[in-house]
Coordinates of C-alpha atoms in Angstrom, one line a residue:
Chain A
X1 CA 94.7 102.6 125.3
X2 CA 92.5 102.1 122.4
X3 CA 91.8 106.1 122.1
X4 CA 95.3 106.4 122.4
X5 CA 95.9 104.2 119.3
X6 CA 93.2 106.1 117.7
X7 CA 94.5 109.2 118.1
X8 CA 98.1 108.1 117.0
X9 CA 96.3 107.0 113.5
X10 CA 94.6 110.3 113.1
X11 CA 97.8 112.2 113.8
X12 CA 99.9 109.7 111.8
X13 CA 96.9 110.5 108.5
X14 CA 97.1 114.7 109.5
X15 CA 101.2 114.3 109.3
X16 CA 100.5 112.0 106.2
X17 CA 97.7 114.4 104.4
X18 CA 100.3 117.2 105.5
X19 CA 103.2 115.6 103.7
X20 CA 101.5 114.9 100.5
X21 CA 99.7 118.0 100.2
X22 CA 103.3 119.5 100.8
X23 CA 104.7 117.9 98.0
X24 CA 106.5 115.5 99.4
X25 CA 106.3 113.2 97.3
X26 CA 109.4 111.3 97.6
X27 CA 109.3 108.0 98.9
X28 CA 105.2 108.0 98.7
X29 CA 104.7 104.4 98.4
X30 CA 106.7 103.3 100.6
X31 CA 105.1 105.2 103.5
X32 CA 101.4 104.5 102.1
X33 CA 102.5 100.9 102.5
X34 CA 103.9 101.0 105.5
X35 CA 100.6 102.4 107.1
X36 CA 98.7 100.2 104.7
X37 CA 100.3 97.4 106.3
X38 CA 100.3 98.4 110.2
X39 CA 96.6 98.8 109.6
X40 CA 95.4 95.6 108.1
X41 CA 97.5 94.0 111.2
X42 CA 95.9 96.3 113.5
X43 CA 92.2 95.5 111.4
X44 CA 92.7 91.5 112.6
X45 CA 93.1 92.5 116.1
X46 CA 90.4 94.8 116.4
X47 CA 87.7 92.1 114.8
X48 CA 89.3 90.1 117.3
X49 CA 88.3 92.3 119.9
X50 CA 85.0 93.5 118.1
X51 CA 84.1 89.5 118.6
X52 CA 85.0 89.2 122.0
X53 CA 83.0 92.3 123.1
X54 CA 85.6 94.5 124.5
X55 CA 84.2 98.2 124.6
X56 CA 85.6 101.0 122.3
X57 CA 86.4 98.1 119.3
X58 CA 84.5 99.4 116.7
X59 CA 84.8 102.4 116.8
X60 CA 88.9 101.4 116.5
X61 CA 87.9 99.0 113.2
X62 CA 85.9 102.2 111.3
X63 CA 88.9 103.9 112.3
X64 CA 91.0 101.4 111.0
X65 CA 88.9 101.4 107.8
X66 CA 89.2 104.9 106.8
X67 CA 92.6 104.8 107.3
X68 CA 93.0 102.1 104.5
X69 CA 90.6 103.5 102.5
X70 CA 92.5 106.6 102.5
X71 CA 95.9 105.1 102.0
X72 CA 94.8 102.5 99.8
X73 CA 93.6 105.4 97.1
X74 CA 97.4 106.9 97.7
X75 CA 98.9 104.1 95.9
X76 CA 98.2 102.8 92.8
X77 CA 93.7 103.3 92.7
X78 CA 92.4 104.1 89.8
X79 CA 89.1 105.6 90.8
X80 CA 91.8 109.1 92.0
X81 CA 93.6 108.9 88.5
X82 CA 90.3 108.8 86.6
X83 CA 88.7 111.5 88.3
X84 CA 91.7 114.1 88.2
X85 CA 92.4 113.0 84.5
X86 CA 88.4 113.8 84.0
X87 CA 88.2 116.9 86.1
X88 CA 91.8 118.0 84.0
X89 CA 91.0 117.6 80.7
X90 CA 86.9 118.8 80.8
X91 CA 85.1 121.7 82.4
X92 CA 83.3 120.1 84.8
X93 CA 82.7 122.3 87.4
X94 CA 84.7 121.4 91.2
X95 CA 81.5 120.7 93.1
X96 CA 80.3 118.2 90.7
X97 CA 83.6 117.0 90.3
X98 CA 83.5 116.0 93.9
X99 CA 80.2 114.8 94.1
X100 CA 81.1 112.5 91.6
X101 CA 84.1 111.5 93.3
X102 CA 82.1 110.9 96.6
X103 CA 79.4 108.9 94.8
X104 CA 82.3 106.8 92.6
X105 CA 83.8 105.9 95.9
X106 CA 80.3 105.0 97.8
X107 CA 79.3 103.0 94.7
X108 CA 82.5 101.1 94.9
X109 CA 82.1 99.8 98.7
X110 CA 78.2 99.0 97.6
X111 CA 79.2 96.9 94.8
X112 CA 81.8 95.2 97.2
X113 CA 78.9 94.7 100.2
X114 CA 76.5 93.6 97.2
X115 CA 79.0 91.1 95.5
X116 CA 80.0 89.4 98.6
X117 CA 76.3 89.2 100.1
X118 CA 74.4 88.2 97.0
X119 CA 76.7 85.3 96.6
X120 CA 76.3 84.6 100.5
X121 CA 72.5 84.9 100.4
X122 CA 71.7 84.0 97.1
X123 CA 74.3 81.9 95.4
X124 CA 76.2 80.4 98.5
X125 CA 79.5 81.1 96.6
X126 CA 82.6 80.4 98.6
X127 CA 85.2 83.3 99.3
X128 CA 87.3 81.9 96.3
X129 CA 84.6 81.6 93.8
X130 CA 83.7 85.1 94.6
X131 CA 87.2 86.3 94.2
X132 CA 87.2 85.2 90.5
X133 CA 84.0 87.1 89.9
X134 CA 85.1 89.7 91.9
X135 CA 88.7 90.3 90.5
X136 CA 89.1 88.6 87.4
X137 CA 85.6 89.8 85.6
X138 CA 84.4 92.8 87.0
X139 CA 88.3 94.4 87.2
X140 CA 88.9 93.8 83.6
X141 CA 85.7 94.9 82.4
X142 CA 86.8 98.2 84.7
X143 CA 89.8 98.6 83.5
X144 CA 89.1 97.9 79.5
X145 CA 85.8 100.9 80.5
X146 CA 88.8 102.8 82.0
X147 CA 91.4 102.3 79.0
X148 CA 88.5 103.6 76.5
X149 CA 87.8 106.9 78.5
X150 CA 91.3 107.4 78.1
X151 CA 91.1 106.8 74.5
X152 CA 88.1 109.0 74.0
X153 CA 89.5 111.9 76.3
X154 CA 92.9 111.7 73.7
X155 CA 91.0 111.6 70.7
X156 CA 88.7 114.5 71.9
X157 CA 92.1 116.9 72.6
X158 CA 93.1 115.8 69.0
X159 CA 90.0 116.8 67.1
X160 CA 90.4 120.0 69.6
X161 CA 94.0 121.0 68.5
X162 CA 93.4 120.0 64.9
X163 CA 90.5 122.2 65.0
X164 CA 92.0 125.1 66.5
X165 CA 95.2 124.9 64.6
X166 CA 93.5 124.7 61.4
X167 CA 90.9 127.4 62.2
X168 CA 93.2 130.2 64.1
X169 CA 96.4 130.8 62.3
X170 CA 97.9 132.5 64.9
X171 CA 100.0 135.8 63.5
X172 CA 103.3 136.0 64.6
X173 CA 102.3 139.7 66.6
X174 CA 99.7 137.9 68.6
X175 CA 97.3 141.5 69.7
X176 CA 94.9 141.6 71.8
X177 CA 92.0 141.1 69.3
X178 CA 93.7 137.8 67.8
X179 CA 94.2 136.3 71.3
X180 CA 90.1 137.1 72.3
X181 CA 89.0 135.5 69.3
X182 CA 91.3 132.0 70.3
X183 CA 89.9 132.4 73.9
X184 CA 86.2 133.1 73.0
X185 CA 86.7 129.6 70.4
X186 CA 88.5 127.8 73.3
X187 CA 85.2 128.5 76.0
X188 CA 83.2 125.6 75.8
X189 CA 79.7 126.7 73.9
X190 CA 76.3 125.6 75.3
X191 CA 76.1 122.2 73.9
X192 CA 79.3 121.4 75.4
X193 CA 78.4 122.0 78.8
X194 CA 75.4 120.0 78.1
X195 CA 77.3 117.0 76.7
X196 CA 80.3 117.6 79.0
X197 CA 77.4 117.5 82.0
X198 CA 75.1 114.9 80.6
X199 CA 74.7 112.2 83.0
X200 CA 75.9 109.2 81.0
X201 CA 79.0 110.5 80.9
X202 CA 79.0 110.9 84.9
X203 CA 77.6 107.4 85.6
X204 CA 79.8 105.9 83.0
X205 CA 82.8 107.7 85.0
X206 CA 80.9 106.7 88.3
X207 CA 80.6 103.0 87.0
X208 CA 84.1 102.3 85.8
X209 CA 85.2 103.6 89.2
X210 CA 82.6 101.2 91.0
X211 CA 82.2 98.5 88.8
X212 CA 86.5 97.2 90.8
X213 CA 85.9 96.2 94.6
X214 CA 88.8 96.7 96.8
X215 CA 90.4 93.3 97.8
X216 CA 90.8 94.6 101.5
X217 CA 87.1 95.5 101.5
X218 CA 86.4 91.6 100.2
X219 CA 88.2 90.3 102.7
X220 CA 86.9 92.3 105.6
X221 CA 83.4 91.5 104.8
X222 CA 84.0 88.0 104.5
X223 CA 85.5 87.4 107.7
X224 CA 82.8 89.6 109.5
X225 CA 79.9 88.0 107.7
X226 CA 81.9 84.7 109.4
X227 CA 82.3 86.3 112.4
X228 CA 78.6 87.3 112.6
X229 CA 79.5 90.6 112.8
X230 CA 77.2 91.9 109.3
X231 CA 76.4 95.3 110.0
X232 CA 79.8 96.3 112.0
X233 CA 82.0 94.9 108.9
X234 CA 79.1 96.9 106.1
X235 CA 79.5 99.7 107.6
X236 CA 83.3 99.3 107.7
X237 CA 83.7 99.0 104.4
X238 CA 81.3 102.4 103.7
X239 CA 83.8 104.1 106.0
X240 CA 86.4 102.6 104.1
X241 CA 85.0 104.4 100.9
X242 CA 84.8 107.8 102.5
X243 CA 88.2 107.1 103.3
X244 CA 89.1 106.6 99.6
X245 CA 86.7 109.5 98.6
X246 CA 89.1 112.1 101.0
X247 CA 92.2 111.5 98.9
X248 CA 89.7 111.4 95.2
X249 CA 88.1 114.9 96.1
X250 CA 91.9 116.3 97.0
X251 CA 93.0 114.8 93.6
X252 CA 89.7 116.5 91.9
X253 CA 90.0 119.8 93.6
X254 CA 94.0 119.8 92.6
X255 CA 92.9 118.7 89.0
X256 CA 89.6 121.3 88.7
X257 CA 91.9 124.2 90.2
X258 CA 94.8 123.3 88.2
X259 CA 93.1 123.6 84.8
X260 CA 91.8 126.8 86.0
X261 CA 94.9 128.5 87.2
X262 CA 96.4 127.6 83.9
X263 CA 93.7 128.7 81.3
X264 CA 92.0 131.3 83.0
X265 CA 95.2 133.4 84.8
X266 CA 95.5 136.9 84.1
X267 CA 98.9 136.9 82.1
X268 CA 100.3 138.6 79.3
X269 CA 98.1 137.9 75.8
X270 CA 100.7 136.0 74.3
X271 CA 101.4 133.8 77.2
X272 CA 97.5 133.1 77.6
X273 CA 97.5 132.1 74.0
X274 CA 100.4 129.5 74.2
X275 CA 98.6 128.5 77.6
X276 CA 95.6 127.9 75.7
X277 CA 96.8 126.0 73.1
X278 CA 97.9 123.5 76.1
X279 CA 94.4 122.5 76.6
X280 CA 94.5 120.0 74.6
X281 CA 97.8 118.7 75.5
X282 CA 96.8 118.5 79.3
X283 CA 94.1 116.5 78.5
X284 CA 96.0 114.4 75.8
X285 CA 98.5 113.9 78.8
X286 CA 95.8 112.8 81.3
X287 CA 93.8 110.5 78.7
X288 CA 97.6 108.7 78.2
X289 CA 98.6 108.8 81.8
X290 CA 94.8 107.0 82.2
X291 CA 95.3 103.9 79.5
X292 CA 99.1 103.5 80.8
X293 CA 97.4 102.8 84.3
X294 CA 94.7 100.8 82.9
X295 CA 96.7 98.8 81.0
X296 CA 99.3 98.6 83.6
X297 CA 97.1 97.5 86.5
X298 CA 95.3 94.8 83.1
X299 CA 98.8 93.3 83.1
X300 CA 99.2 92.9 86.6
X301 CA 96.4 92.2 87.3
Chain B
X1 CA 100.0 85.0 87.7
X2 CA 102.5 83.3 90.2
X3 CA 101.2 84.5 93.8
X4 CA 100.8 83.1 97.4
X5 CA 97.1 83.8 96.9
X6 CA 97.2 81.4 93.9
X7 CA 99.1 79.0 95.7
X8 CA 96.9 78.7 98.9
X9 CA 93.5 78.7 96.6
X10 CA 94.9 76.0 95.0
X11 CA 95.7 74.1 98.2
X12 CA 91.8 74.9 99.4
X13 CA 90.0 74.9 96.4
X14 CA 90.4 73.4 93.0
X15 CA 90.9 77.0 91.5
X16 CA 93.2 76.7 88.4
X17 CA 94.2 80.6 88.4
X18 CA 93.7 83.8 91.1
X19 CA 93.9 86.9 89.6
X20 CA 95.9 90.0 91.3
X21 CA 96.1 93.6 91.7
X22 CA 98.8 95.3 91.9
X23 CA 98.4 97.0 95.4
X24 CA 100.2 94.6 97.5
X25 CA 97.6 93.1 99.7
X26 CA 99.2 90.6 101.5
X27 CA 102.4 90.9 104.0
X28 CA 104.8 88.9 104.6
X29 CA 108.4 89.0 106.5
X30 CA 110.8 86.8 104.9
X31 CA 113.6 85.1 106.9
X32 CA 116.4 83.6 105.2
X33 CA 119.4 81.0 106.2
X34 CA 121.9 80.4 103.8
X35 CA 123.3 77.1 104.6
X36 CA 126.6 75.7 103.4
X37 CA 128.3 72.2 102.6
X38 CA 130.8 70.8 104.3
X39 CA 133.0 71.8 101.5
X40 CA 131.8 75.4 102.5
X41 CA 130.2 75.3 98.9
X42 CA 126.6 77.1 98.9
X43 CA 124.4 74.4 99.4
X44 CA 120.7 75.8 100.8
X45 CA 118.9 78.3 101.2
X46 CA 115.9 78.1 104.7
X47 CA 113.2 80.3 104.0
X48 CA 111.0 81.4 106.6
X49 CA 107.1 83.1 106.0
X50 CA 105.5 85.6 108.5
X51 CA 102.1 86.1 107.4
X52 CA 100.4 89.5 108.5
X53 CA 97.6 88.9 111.0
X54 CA 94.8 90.1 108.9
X55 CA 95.3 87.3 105.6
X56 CA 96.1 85.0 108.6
X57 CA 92.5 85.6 110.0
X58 CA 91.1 84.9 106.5
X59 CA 93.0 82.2 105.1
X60 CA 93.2 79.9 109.1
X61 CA 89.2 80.6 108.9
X62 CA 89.2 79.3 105.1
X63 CA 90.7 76.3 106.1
X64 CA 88.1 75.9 108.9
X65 CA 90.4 76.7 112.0
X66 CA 90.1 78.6 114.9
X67 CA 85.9 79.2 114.9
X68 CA 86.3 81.5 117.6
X69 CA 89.3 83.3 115.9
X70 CA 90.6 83.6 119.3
X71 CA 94.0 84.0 117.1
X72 CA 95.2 80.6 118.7
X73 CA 94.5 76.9 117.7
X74 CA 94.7 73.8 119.3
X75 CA 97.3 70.8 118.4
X76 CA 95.1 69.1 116.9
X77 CA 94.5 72.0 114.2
X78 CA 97.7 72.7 114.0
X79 CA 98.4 69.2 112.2
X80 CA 95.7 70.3 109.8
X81 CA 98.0 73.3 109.0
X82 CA 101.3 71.0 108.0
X83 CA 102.0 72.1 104.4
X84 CA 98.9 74.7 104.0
X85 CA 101.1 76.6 101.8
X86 CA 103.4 74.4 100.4
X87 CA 101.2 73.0 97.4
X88 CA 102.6 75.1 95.0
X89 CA 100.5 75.8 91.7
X90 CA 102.4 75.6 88.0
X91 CA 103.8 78.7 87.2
X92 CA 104.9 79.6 91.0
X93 CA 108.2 79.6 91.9
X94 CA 108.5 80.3 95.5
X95 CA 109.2 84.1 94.8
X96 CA 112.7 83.5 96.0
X97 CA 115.2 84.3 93.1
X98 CA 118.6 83.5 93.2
X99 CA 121.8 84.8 91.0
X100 CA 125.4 85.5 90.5
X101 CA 125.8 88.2 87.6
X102 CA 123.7 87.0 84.5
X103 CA 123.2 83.8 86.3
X104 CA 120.3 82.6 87.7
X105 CA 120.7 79.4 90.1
X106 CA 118.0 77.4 90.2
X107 CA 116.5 75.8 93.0
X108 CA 114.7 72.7 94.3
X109 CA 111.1 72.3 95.2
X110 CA 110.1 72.9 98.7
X111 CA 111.4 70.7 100.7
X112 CA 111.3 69.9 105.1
X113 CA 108.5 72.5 106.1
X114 CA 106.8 73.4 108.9
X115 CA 104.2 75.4 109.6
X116 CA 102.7 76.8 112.6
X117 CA 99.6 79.7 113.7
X118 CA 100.1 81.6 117.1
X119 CA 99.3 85.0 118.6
X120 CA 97.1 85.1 115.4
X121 CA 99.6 85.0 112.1
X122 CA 100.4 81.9 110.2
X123 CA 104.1 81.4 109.8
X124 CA 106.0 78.5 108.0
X125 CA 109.7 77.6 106.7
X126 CA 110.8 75.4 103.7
X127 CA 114.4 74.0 102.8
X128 CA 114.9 74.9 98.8
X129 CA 118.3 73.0 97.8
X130 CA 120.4 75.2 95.4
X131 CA 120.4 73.1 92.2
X132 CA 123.5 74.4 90.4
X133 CA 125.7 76.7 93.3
X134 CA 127.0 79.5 93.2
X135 CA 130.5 80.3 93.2
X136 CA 131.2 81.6 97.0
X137 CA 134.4 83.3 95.5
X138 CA 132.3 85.7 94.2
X139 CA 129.3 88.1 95.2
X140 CA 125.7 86.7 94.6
X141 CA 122.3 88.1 95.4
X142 CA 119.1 86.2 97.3
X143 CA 116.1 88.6 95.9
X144 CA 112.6 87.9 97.2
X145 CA 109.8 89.3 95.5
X146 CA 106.4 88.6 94.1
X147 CA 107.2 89.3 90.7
X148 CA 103.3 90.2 90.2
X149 CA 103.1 92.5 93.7
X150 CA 100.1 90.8 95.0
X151 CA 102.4 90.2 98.1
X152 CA 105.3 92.6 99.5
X153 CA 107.7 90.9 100.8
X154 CA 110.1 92.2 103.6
X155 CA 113.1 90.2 104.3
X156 CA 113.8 90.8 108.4
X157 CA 117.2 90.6 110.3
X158 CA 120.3 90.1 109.1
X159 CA 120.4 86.2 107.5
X160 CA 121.9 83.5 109.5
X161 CA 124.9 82.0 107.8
X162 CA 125.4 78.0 108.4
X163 CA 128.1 76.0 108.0
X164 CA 131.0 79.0 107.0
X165 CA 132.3 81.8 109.0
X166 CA 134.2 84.2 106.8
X167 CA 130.7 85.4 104.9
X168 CA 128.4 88.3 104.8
X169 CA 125.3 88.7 104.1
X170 CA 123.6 92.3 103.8
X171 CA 120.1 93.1 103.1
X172 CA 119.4 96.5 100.5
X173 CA 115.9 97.5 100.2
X174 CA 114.4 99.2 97.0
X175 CA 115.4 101.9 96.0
X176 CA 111.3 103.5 95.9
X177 CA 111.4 106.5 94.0
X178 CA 113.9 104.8 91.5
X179 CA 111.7 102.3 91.2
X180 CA 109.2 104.4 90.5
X181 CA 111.2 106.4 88.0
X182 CA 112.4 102.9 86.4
X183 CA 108.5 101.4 85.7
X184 CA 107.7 104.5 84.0
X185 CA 110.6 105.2 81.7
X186 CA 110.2 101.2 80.7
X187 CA 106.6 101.6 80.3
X188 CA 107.2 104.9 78.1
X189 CA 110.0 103.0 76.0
X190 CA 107.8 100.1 75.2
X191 CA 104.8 102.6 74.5
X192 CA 107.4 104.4 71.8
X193 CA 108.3 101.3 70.7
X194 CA 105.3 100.2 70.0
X195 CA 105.7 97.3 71.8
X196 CA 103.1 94.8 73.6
X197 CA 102.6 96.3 76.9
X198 CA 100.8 92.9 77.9
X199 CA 103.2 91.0 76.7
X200 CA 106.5 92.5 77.9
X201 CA 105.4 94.5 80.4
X202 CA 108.0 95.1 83.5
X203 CA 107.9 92.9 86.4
X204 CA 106.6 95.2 88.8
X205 CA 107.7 93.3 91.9
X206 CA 111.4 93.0 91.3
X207 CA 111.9 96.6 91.5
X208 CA 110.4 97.0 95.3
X209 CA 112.1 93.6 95.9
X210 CA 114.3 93.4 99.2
X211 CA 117.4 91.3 98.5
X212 CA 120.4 89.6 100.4
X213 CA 123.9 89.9 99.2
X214 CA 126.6 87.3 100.0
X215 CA 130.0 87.6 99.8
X216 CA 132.7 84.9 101.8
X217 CA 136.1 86.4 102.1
X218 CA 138.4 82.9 100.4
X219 CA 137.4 79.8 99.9

């Protein structure tokens, strides 16, 4: 019965990936909330289970976890947004891109496991104390770090367009030799790649990512630390982050293969130069789309 | 920052403020009973909570119940339950929002409630009185939402309707991709207008609000 279940879940997530990665778009939320919701339920009876030593109930929980790791990052995470926004508007290269995406994600379910069991161990916080640290500090710091990438990633496509506007008048008869000039300027030189690679910009991307714990993952690892079930409920939530990590890569890969397909597609001269020139306005478009989330999830949060 | 969270902090812990995210992370089914004077003027409104089973596993184990979280308690915990979320914090209305056109009725504190935990998820009811009525000649709208989205609220089955017979009640769910749509054209007007996107930012929750419309057919 329980692999039954399992397998429902899995085929319910293929038909889910399926229909996203299809573009069907329409009516997203909804349906991430709708399995969000069937598998917290589902969660509380399998640590149920889990507790009463029935065989097959953890594997059902890690199950349980990726799934709402994975549709938790469908809706409104941040960690997805900030990566594709990243991976959009720079020339970071897709395998690094989902490295970091993978790490981000890990970090984040580590920082849950460490905030919750350094104030059990340590500071003998109760679940709500830890909730205000949790929430209130470290998501606004987040989300402020998150707001000023945005800023910064704006502010780098302006200085780009100013630069390139004020540098390359383009003639109106746009030849061949014109347009391999404006692509030569637009390829990033070495010391971009080095800044653009550097790793403070990667842990600062990794840290805003990690720095907000996932309320689900809180409250699983509370009640399993209650329910003496440590390691089942730490692992959980690390299975949890994979799950979150699935739907960041996709987002990275879509983002990295996007910017390529537009700036590097084998089109008419003309067409490659006006593509060009939108560089900058993807990335201006991503940095914005970043600090409208930020301060969006700020408000509500 | 109005949520149940806040509410049942506040009832367990001296906590003056819980702070949310805007993921929905707690579920609850909303019933509601609309109950009518003799008079057949609109008098209360009977709201009833379903709490999903995985917040009622953490918040019937913050209150010290059920150690073996067998998902059932014994009588005698279930007196410590009576009222466990029914200490409402300043600020919280009871996410139940009431109007007729531009009106907005107000409504009494929580009043007769009950409260029970079986088969693992904590459900309870409360009366709320309907301060200044509405006029049953016309159309008026029950909308329950968190305005804040920490919760998502679903109201189930059709309402019951006490005290009148000549009265509907339907439920319309949220429109999601208009709602959607809306939150990011408002978020884009105030951004143009250079507006505080703190301090007038949209009420998230209303637009994926469930609601109950009532209309009687004469009075």
């Amino acid at each position: 019965m329980r692999r039954i279940l399992t397998l429902v879940a899995l085929a319910l997530l293929t038909l889910g990936v399926a229909v996203w990665a299809t573009g069907g778009l329409d009516g997203l939320g909804q349906w991430a909330q709708g399995i969000q919701r069937d598998a917290q339920a589902r969660m509380a009876m399998s640590l149920r289970s889990l507790r009463a030593g029935e065989p097959g109930a953890l594997a059902l929980l890690w199950g349980l976890c990726f799934a709402y790791g994975f549709v938790h990052a469908v809706g409104p995470g941040h960690g997805k947004f900030l990566l594709g926004a990243y991976g959009a508007g720079t020339d970071v290269r897709l395998r690094r891109l989902m490295g970091l995406g993978l790490v981000a994600a890990l970090a984040q379910g580590v920082t849950a496991i460490v905030l919750v069991y350094a104030g059990v161990g340590l500071f003998d916080l109760s679940r709500e104390a830890l909730q205000i640290t949790g929430d209130q500090w470290l998501e606004r710091a987040s989300l402020v770090a998150i707001a000023l990438i945005g800023l910064w990633l704006i502010s780098r496509a302006a200085r780009r367009a100013i630069r390139e506007t004020m540098a390359v008048p383009q003639p109106f008869h746009a030849h061949a030799g014109a347009c391999a000039e404006c692509g030569h300027r637009h390829l990033p030189d070495a010391h971009q790649v080095a800044r653009l690679g550097s790793w403070p910009e990667a842990a600062a991307l990794i840290g805003a990512i990690a720095i907000r714990p996932c309320t689900g993952a809180l409250f699983l690892l509370i009640l399993t630390w209650r329910m003496d079930l440590v390691w089942q409920g730490i692992a959980g939530v690390l299975i949890m982050a994979l799950g979150t990590a699935s739907i960041t890569l996709a987002v990275a890969a879509t983002a990295v293969l996007a910017r390529e397909g537009a700036l590097t597609s084998s089109l008419g001269d003309a067409r490659v130069a006006r593509l060009r020139r939108l560089g900058p306005v993807i990335e201006a478009c991503a940095g914005l789309f970043i600090i409208i989330l930020a301060l969006n999830m700020l408000k509500i949060s | 920052m109005s949520s149940l969270r806040a509410i049942f902090l506040a009832s367990l812990m001296p906590v003056t403020a819980a702070p949310l995210l805007a993921h929905p992370h707690i579920f609850v089914e909303a019933g509601v009973e609309v109950i009518f004077d003799s008079d057949g003027r609109p008098d209360a409104l009977r709201i009833s909570w379903e709490y999903d089973p995985f917040f009622s596993m953490l918040l019937v184990s913050d209150m010290g119940l059920d150690a073996d979280f067998t998902g059932e308690i014994s009588e005698n915990e279930r007196d410590a339950l009576d009222g466990f979320d029914m200490n409402w914090i300043e600020g919280y209305h009871g996410d139940v929002h009431v109007r007729q056109g531009a009106r907005d009725i107000a409504l009494s504190e929580p009043v007769e409630w009950t409260s029970d935990y079986r088969d693992g998820q904590l459900r309870s009811t409360h009366l709320r009185k309907l301060l200044d009525p509405p006029d049953p000649r016309d159309e008026w709208v029950i909308a329950v939402y968190d305005p804040t989205y920490f919760t998502a609220y679903t109201v189930i089955d059709t309402p019951r309707i006490t005290g009148r017979d000549d009265c509907e009640a339907r439920i319309f769910e949220p429109d999601w991709d208009a709602a959607d749509a809306r939150l990011e054209a408002a978020l884009e007007e105030l951004l143009g207008a250079g507006a505080d996107i703190e301090a007038n930012f949209p009420a998230v929750g209303e637009l994926f609000s469930d609601e109950v419309r009532l209309t009687c057919a004469g009075s």
